[in-house]
Amino acid sequence: MDCCVIPLRHGGLSLVQTTDFFYPLVEDPYMMGRIACANVLSDLYAMGITECDNMLMLLSVSQKMNDKDRERVMPLMIQGFRDAAEEGGTSVTGGQTVINPWIIVGGVASVVCQPNEFIMPDGAVPGDVLVLTKPLGTQVAVNAHQWLDQPERWNKIKLVVTKEEVKEAYQEAMFSMATLNRTAAGLMHKFQAHAATDVTGFGLLGHANNLATQQRNEVAFVIHNLPIIAKMTAISKACGNAFNLVHGTSSETSGGLLVCLPREQAAKFCSEMKSQSSGAGGQGATGGAWIIGIVEKGDRRARIIDKPRIIEVLPRGSQAASQDNSSTSPAPSPNLS
């Protein structure tokens, strides 16, 4: 599961707790702090938990950084982490900082819950619909942005994407990763979700497989649609499918929730995600959730069909997105800039 659930001695309560950390992947230290916090909280959100009682921050400062860089970068990373925690209705009360060869950032999230406050990820039934709440392709977008300054790598993809498109995709990936999955967690209760997980390092298929194995019923997940940040599919193919993006194993960071919903609730869930996401600055230019597959009777495994439909998710702020969504997709909120 995404979190440990520990029954407490008193009053039918449980301690739900999770931890996560990783290396920086974007250039902006403030945004990196926000992404790290969103990634930790996402494990709680994957269980339908919308409140967090306490957070700790884990930070490793690189011994290779000089004092000037350290004093500029680390406070920004800490501030980003704290601001995201505050957005999630919680606060950072402590943590641990060490010196290390590499920068590492992460944290711990804890909450004491009653049984009706969380959704165990094991209740999918045949006929359910699979919904994903953020587009895929963050790893490809981040790597392509790094390749702008590496002619040998850039030459492999320059025929399928422009530098401006890479920059827009990178910005979209960064904002997407920094977006909390809290809205989706709340809607899981409203629309009677049966199970969920968040999509991170093992990619969509890896996490879908893990969720499928946890189900009480003999079910299988079949994925037909892949919402992907625009142009990332073309970049992946130009690299010889090195990222395995359309095969579902490309790593994501602070990705969306993969939710199993009753068929009659899925469209309403997506509609409300789009509505609420637009009001909060959006989760991608075209809305906040996509129906990507179905749950059928099976062997507790997940698979992507041979030729899945690729949904190109236009980055917010791009010219095409502005033309298509001028009335529904406002600019990102100032506190994420």
Short mmCIF file of C-alpha atoms in Angstrom, two decimals:
data_model
loop_
_atom_site.label_atom_id
_atom_site.label_comp_id
_atom_site.label_asym_id
_atom_site.label_seq_id
_atom_site.Cartn_x
_atom_site.Cartn_y
_atom_site.Cartn_z
CA MET A 1 0.00 0.00 0.00
CA ASP A 2 1.01 3.63 -0.33
CA CYS A 3 0.83 4.15 3.47
CA CYS A 4 1.07 2.08 6.60
CA VAL A 5 -2.16 1.91 8.61
CA ILE A 6 -1.48 1.21 12.29
CA PRO A 7 -4.45 0.59 14.62
CA LEU A 8 -4.02 2.59 17.83
CA ARG A 9 -4.86 1.37 21.32
CA HIS A 10 -7.55 3.96 21.89
CA GLY A 11 -10.95 4.75 20.41
CA GLY A 12 -10.92 2.83 17.12
CA LEU A 13 -8.38 5.22 15.59
CA SER A 14 -5.52 4.44 13.20
CA LEU A 15 -2.21 6.14 12.55
CA VAL A 16 -1.67 6.50 8.80
CA GLN A 17 1.90 7.35 7.89
CA THR A 18 4.15 7.55 4.86
CA THR A 19 7.65 8.70 3.89
CA ASP A 20 9.35 9.43 0.60
CA PHE A 21 12.44 11.23 -0.73
CA PHE A 22 14.33 11.67 -3.99
CA TYR A 23 16.95 13.72 -5.82
CA PRO A 24 16.21 17.12 -7.39
CA LEU A 25 14.91 16.98 -10.95
CA VAL A 26 13.99 20.62 -11.74
CA GLU A 27 16.19 23.72 -11.74
CA ASP A 28 14.06 25.88 -9.44
CA PRO A 29 14.82 25.00 -5.78
CA TYR A 30 11.55 26.50 -4.52
CA MET A 31 9.52 24.39 -6.95
CA MET A 32 11.62 21.36 -6.06
CA GLY A 33 10.59 21.81 -2.43
CA ARG A 34 6.93 22.03 -3.42
CA ILE A 35 7.20 18.93 -5.60
CA ALA A 36 8.87 16.96 -2.80
CA CYS A 37 6.10 17.87 -0.36
CA ALA A 38 3.34 17.11 -2.89
CA ASN A 39 4.95 13.74 -3.53
CA VAL A 40 4.95 12.81 0.17
CA LEU A 41 1.36 13.93 0.74
CA SER A 42 0.22 12.07 -2.35
CA ASP A 43 0.49 8.73 -0.54
CA LEU A 44 -2.11 9.93 1.98
CA TYR A 45 -4.30 11.31 -0.80
CA ALA A 46 -4.17 7.94 -2.59
CA MET A 47 -6.10 6.50 0.36
CA GLY A 48 -8.73 9.22 0.20
CA ILE A 49 -7.26 11.07 3.17
CA THR A 50 -7.56 14.83 2.78
CA GLU A 51 -6.07 16.00 6.09
CA CYS A 52 -2.54 15.62 7.43
CA ASP A 53 -1.78 16.18 11.12
CA ASN A 54 1.97 16.64 10.86
CA MET A 55 4.90 16.66 8.44
CA LEU A 56 8.64 16.25 8.89
CA MET A 57 11.16 17.29 6.26
CA LEU A 58 14.18 15.19 5.29
CA LEU A 59 16.99 17.16 3.65
CA SER A 60 20.45 16.21 2.52
CA VAL A 61 22.79 19.10 1.68
CA SER A 62 25.47 18.37 -0.89
CA GLN A 63 29.03 18.67 0.40
CA LYS A 64 29.98 19.78 -3.12
CA MET A 65 28.04 23.05 -2.76
CA ASN A 66 29.93 26.15 -1.68
CA ASP A 67 28.58 28.25 1.19
CA LYS A 68 27.09 30.88 -1.12
CA ASP A 69 25.10 28.36 -3.18
CA ARG A 70 24.02 26.48 -0.08
CA GLU A 71 22.69 29.65 1.56
CA ARG A 72 20.74 30.55 -1.58
CA VAL A 73 19.37 27.15 -2.60
CA MET A 74 18.47 25.32 0.61
CA PRO A 75 16.23 28.02 2.18
CA LEU A 76 14.24 28.20 -1.06
CA MET A 77 13.79 24.42 -1.10
CA ILE A 78 12.66 24.46 2.53
CA GLN A 79 10.25 27.33 1.85
CA GLY A 80 8.72 25.51 -1.11
CA PHE A 81 8.19 22.40 1.02
CA ARG A 82 6.60 24.45 3.80
CA ASP A 83 4.33 26.39 1.43
CA ALA A 84 3.02 23.17 -0.14
CA ALA A 85 2.41 21.73 3.32
CA GLU A 86 0.46 24.85 4.27
CA GLU A 87 -1.60 24.54 1.09
CA GLY A 88 -2.40 20.99 2.21
CA GLY A 89 -3.67 22.27 5.56
CA THR A 90 -0.73 21.02 7.59
CA SER A 91 2.67 22.23 8.81
CA VAL A 92 6.25 21.07 9.04
CA THR A 93 7.24 20.72 12.69
CA GLY A 94 10.71 19.19 12.36
CA GLY A 95 12.86 16.77 10.43
CA GLN A 96 16.48 15.91 9.80
CA THR A 97 19.27 17.58 7.81
CA VAL A 98 22.54 15.86 6.89
CA ILE A 99 25.59 16.50 4.71
CA ASN A 100 25.83 14.13 1.76
CA PRO A 101 27.48 13.90 -1.67
CA TRP A 102 24.05 14.61 -3.22
CA ILE A 103 21.07 16.82 -2.52
CA ILE A 104 18.14 14.71 -1.33
CA VAL A 105 14.75 16.08 -0.35
CA GLY A 106 11.68 14.39 1.10
CA GLY A 107 9.65 14.00 4.22
CA VAL A 108 7.21 12.15 6.45
CA ALA A 109 3.44 12.69 6.63
CA SER A 110 1.31 11.45 9.52
CA VAL A 111 -2.38 11.57 10.38
CA VAL A 112 -4.64 9.93 12.95
CA CYS A 113 -7.85 8.79 11.27
CA GLN A 114 -11.21 7.26 11.95
CA PRO A 115 -12.10 4.30 9.67
CA ASN A 116 -14.45 6.39 7.52
CA GLU A 117 -11.69 8.87 6.67
CA PHE A 118 -9.65 6.52 4.48
CA ILE A 119 -10.40 4.12 1.64
CA MET A 120 -8.52 0.83 1.64
CA PRO A 121 -7.14 0.17 -1.86
CA ASP A 122 -8.64 -3.27 -2.35
CA GLY A 123 -12.29 -2.92 -3.37
CA ALA A 124 -12.29 -2.79 -7.19
CA VAL A 125 -15.03 -4.81 -8.89
CA PRO A 126 -15.64 -5.84 -12.52
CA GLY A 127 -17.32 -2.97 -14.34
CA ASP A 128 -15.39 -0.24 -12.55
CA VAL A 129 -13.70 2.48 -14.58
CA LEU A 130 -10.05 3.59 -14.23
CA VAL A 131 -9.44 7.33 -13.95
CA LEU A 132 -6.09 9.18 -13.95
CA THR A 133 -5.85 12.69 -12.51
CA LYS A 134 -2.59 14.01 -14.02
CA PRO A 135 -0.99 13.56 -17.45
CA LEU A 136 1.99 11.28 -17.97
CA GLY A 137 5.37 12.26 -19.41
CA THR A 138 7.05 14.20 -16.61
CA GLN A 139 10.32 12.27 -16.89
CA VAL A 140 10.49 12.82 -20.64
CA ALA A 141 9.74 16.54 -20.24
CA VAL A 142 12.43 17.02 -17.60
CA ASN A 143 15.04 15.10 -19.59
CA ALA A 144 14.22 16.88 -22.86
CA HIS A 145 14.66 20.23 -21.09
CA GLN A 146 18.11 19.15 -19.92
CA TRP A 147 18.99 18.18 -23.49
CA LEU A 148 18.50 21.73 -24.74
CA ASP A 149 22.11 22.32 -23.65
CA GLN A 150 23.41 18.96 -24.90
CA PRO A 151 23.73 19.11 -28.72
CA GLU A 152 24.33 15.38 -29.14
CA ARG A 153 21.07 14.50 -27.38
CA TRP A 154 19.12 17.47 -28.75
CA ASN A 155 19.93 16.41 -32.32
CA LYS A 156 18.01 13.16 -31.72
CA ILE A 157 14.74 14.94 -30.99
CA LYS A 158 14.92 18.31 -32.78
CA LEU A 159 13.03 17.00 -35.81
CA VAL A 160 9.92 16.19 -33.75
CA VAL A 161 9.79 19.10 -31.29
CA THR A 162 10.80 22.75 -31.06
CA LYS A 163 12.77 24.29 -28.22
CA GLU A 164 9.72 26.36 -27.28
CA GLU A 165 7.58 23.22 -27.07
CA VAL A 166 10.16 21.58 -24.82
CA LYS A 167 10.19 24.61 -22.53
CA GLU A 168 6.38 24.63 -22.36
CA ALA A 169 6.28 20.90 -21.60
CA TYR A 170 8.87 21.33 -18.87
CA GLN A 171 6.83 24.10 -17.26
CA GLU A 172 3.69 21.96 -17.46
CA ALA A 173 5.50 19.00 -15.90
CA MET A 174 6.86 21.17 -13.10
CA PHE A 175 3.48 22.69 -12.25
CA SER A 176 1.77 19.31 -12.52
CA MET A 177 4.27 17.68 -10.15
CA ALA A 178 3.83 20.55 -7.66
CA THR A 179 0.02 20.22 -7.69
CA LEU A 180 -1.45 18.46 -4.66
CA ASN A 181 -3.74 15.47 -5.23
CA ARG A 182 -5.93 16.69 -2.38
CA THR A 183 -8.94 17.57 -4.55
CA ALA A 184 -8.99 14.07 -6.04
CA ALA A 185 -8.74 12.54 -2.56
CA GLY A 186 -11.85 14.38 -1.43
CA LEU A 187 -13.78 13.41 -4.56
CA MET A 188 -12.91 9.76 -4.00
CA HIS A 189 -15.34 9.81 -1.08
CA LYS A 190 -18.03 11.77 -2.89
CA PHE A 191 -18.08 9.38 -5.84
CA GLN A 192 -17.57 6.11 -3.91
CA ALA A 193 -14.09 5.14 -5.15
CA HIS A 194 -13.25 1.48 -4.62
CA ALA A 195 -9.44 1.73 -4.70
CA ALA A 196 -6.63 4.06 -5.71
CA THR A 197 -2.88 4.55 -5.83
CA ASP A 198 -0.59 7.35 -6.95
CA VAL A 199 1.54 7.06 -10.07
CA THR A 200 5.22 7.69 -9.39
CA GLY A 201 8.54 5.91 -9.94
CA PHE A 202 7.27 2.62 -11.38
CA GLY A 203 5.21 4.35 -14.05
CA LEU A 204 1.52 3.92 -14.80
CA LEU A 205 1.66 0.20 -15.56
CA GLY A 206 3.90 -0.60 -12.60
CA HIS A 207 1.58 1.08 -10.12
CA ALA A 208 -1.53 -0.28 -11.85
CA ASN A 209 -0.10 -3.79 -11.51
CA ASN A 210 0.69 -3.21 -7.86
CA LEU A 211 -2.86 -1.97 -7.21
CA ALA A 212 -4.37 -4.91 -9.12
CA THR A 213 -2.51 -7.44 -6.98
CA GLN A 214 -4.00 -5.91 -3.82
CA GLN A 215 -7.63 -6.46 -4.83
CA ARG A 216 -9.89 -8.78 -2.87
CA ASN A 217 -11.83 -9.71 -6.00
CA GLU A 218 -10.34 -11.51 -8.98
CA VAL A 219 -10.07 -8.55 -11.33
CA ALA A 220 -7.76 -7.20 -14.03
CA PHE A 221 -7.12 -3.64 -15.13
CA VAL A 222 -7.18 -2.90 -18.87
CA ILE A 223 -5.83 0.51 -19.95
CA HIS A 224 -7.01 1.93 -23.28
CA ASN A 225 -6.11 5.64 -23.08
CA LEU A 226 -2.88 7.42 -22.15
CA PRO A 227 -3.09 11.16 -21.38
CA ILE A 228 0.42 12.45 -22.06
CA ILE A 229 1.92 15.94 -22.03
CA ALA A 230 1.96 17.14 -25.65
CA LYS A 231 4.95 16.10 -27.80
CA MET A 232 6.37 13.74 -25.15
CA THR A 233 5.21 10.68 -27.08
CA ALA A 234 7.05 11.90 -30.18
CA ILE A 235 10.20 12.56 -28.16
CA SER A 236 10.04 9.10 -26.60
CA LYS A 237 9.72 7.48 -30.04
CA ALA A 238 12.56 9.60 -31.43
CA CYS A 239 14.76 8.18 -28.66
CA GLY A 240 13.97 4.64 -29.70
CA ASN A 241 11.29 4.32 -27.02
CA ALA A 242 14.03 4.47 -24.40
CA PHE A 243 11.55 5.88 -21.88
CA ASN A 244 8.90 3.20 -22.59
CA LEU A 245 6.34 5.97 -22.22
CA VAL A 246 3.52 4.38 -24.21
CA HIS A 247 4.27 1.02 -22.56
CA GLY A 248 3.50 2.55 -19.18
CA THR A 249 6.84 2.04 -17.45
CA SER A 250 8.29 5.54 -17.78
CA SER A 251 8.92 6.94 -14.31
CA GLU A 252 6.72 9.75 -13.06
CA THR A 253 7.35 12.06 -10.12
CA SER A 254 4.45 13.28 -7.97
CA GLY A 255 2.04 11.94 -10.57
CA GLY A 256 -1.73 11.74 -10.44
CA LEU A 257 -4.02 9.32 -8.67
CA LEU A 258 -5.14 6.17 -10.48
CA VAL A 259 -8.68 5.66 -9.16
CA CYS A 260 -11.12 2.76 -9.54
CA LEU A 261 -14.64 4.22 -9.67
CA PRO A 262 -18.12 2.83 -10.29
CA ARG A 263 -18.93 3.25 -13.96
CA GLU A 264 -21.86 5.59 -13.27
CA GLN A 265 -19.64 7.88 -11.17
CA ALA A 266 -16.52 8.19 -13.36
CA ALA A 267 -17.70 10.92 -15.73
CA LYS A 268 -19.03 12.99 -12.83
CA PHE A 269 -15.72 12.58 -10.99
CA CYS A 270 -13.81 13.82 -14.06
CA SER A 271 -16.19 16.73 -14.59
CA GLU A 272 -15.82 17.90 -11.02
CA MET A 273 -12.03 17.47 -11.14
CA LYS A 274 -11.94 19.66 -14.23
CA SER A 275 -14.17 22.26 -12.62
CA GLN A 276 -12.22 22.41 -9.37
CA SER A 277 -8.83 22.23 -11.09
CA SER A 278 -9.71 25.14 -13.37
CA GLY A 279 -10.68 27.20 -10.36
CA ALA A 280 -7.36 26.48 -8.68
CA GLY A 281 -5.13 27.15 -11.67
CA GLY A 282 -5.72 23.88 -13.49
CA GLN A 283 -4.05 20.51 -13.74
CA GLY A 284 -3.03 20.74 -17.34
CA ALA A 285 -4.71 22.75 -20.02
CA THR A 286 -7.53 20.33 -20.79
CA GLY A 287 -8.79 19.52 -17.31
CA GLY A 288 -8.11 17.49 -14.22
CA ALA A 289 -8.90 13.82 -14.97
CA TRP A 290 -9.22 11.29 -17.77
CA ILE A 291 -10.99 7.94 -18.06
CA ILE A 292 -8.20 5.59 -19.13
CA GLY A 293 -9.52 2.05 -18.78
CA ILE A 294 -11.78 -0.54 -17.21
CA VAL A 295 -11.79 -3.18 -14.52
CA GLU A 296 -12.82 -6.65 -15.67
CA LYS A 297 -12.79 -10.14 -14.21
CA GLY A 298 -9.22 -11.44 -14.31
CA ASP A 299 -5.97 -12.49 -12.68
CA ARG A 300 -5.12 -9.39 -10.60
CA ARG A 301 -2.85 -7.92 -13.26
CA ALA A 302 -2.84 -4.75 -15.33
CA ARG A 303 -2.13 -4.34 -19.03
CA ILE A 304 -2.12 -1.64 -21.69
CA ILE A 305 -3.74 -2.60 -24.98
CA ASP A 306 -1.49 -2.89 -28.04
CA LYS A 307 -2.47 0.43 -29.58
CA PRO A 308 -3.69 2.71 -26.81
CA ARG A 309 -5.27 6.06 -27.66
CA ILE A 310 -2.80 8.85 -26.92
CA ILE A 311 -4.45 11.97 -25.49
CA GLU A 312 -2.11 14.90 -26.11
CA VAL A 313 -2.42 17.21 -23.10
CA LEU A 314 -1.52 20.75 -24.15
CA PRO A 315 0.64 22.63 -21.62
CA ARG A 316 -1.06 25.51 -19.87
CA GLY A 317 0.19 28.79 -21.24
CA SER A 318 0.95 27.37 -24.69
CA GLN A 319 -0.57 29.20 -27.65
CA ALA A 320 -2.63 26.17 -28.68
CA ALA A 321 -3.94 25.67 -25.15
CA SER A 322 -4.87 29.33 -24.91
CA GLN A 323 -6.92 29.07 -28.09
CA ASP A 324 -8.66 25.86 -27.00
CA ASN A 325 -9.27 26.78 -23.37
CA SER A 326 -9.42 30.55 -23.19
CA SER A 327 -12.54 30.50 -21.03
CA THR A 328 -11.69 27.62 -18.68
CA SER A 329 -7.96 27.59 -17.98
CA PRO A 330 -6.61 30.62 -16.12
CA ALA A 331 -2.93 31.25 -15.62
CA PRO A 332 -1.11 29.31 -12.85
CA SER A 333 -1.57 30.79 -9.41
CA PRO A 334 1.09 33.36 -8.45
CA ASN A 335 2.35 31.40 -5.45
CA LEU A 336 3.68 28.70 -7.80
CA SER A 337 5.71 31.09 -9.93
#
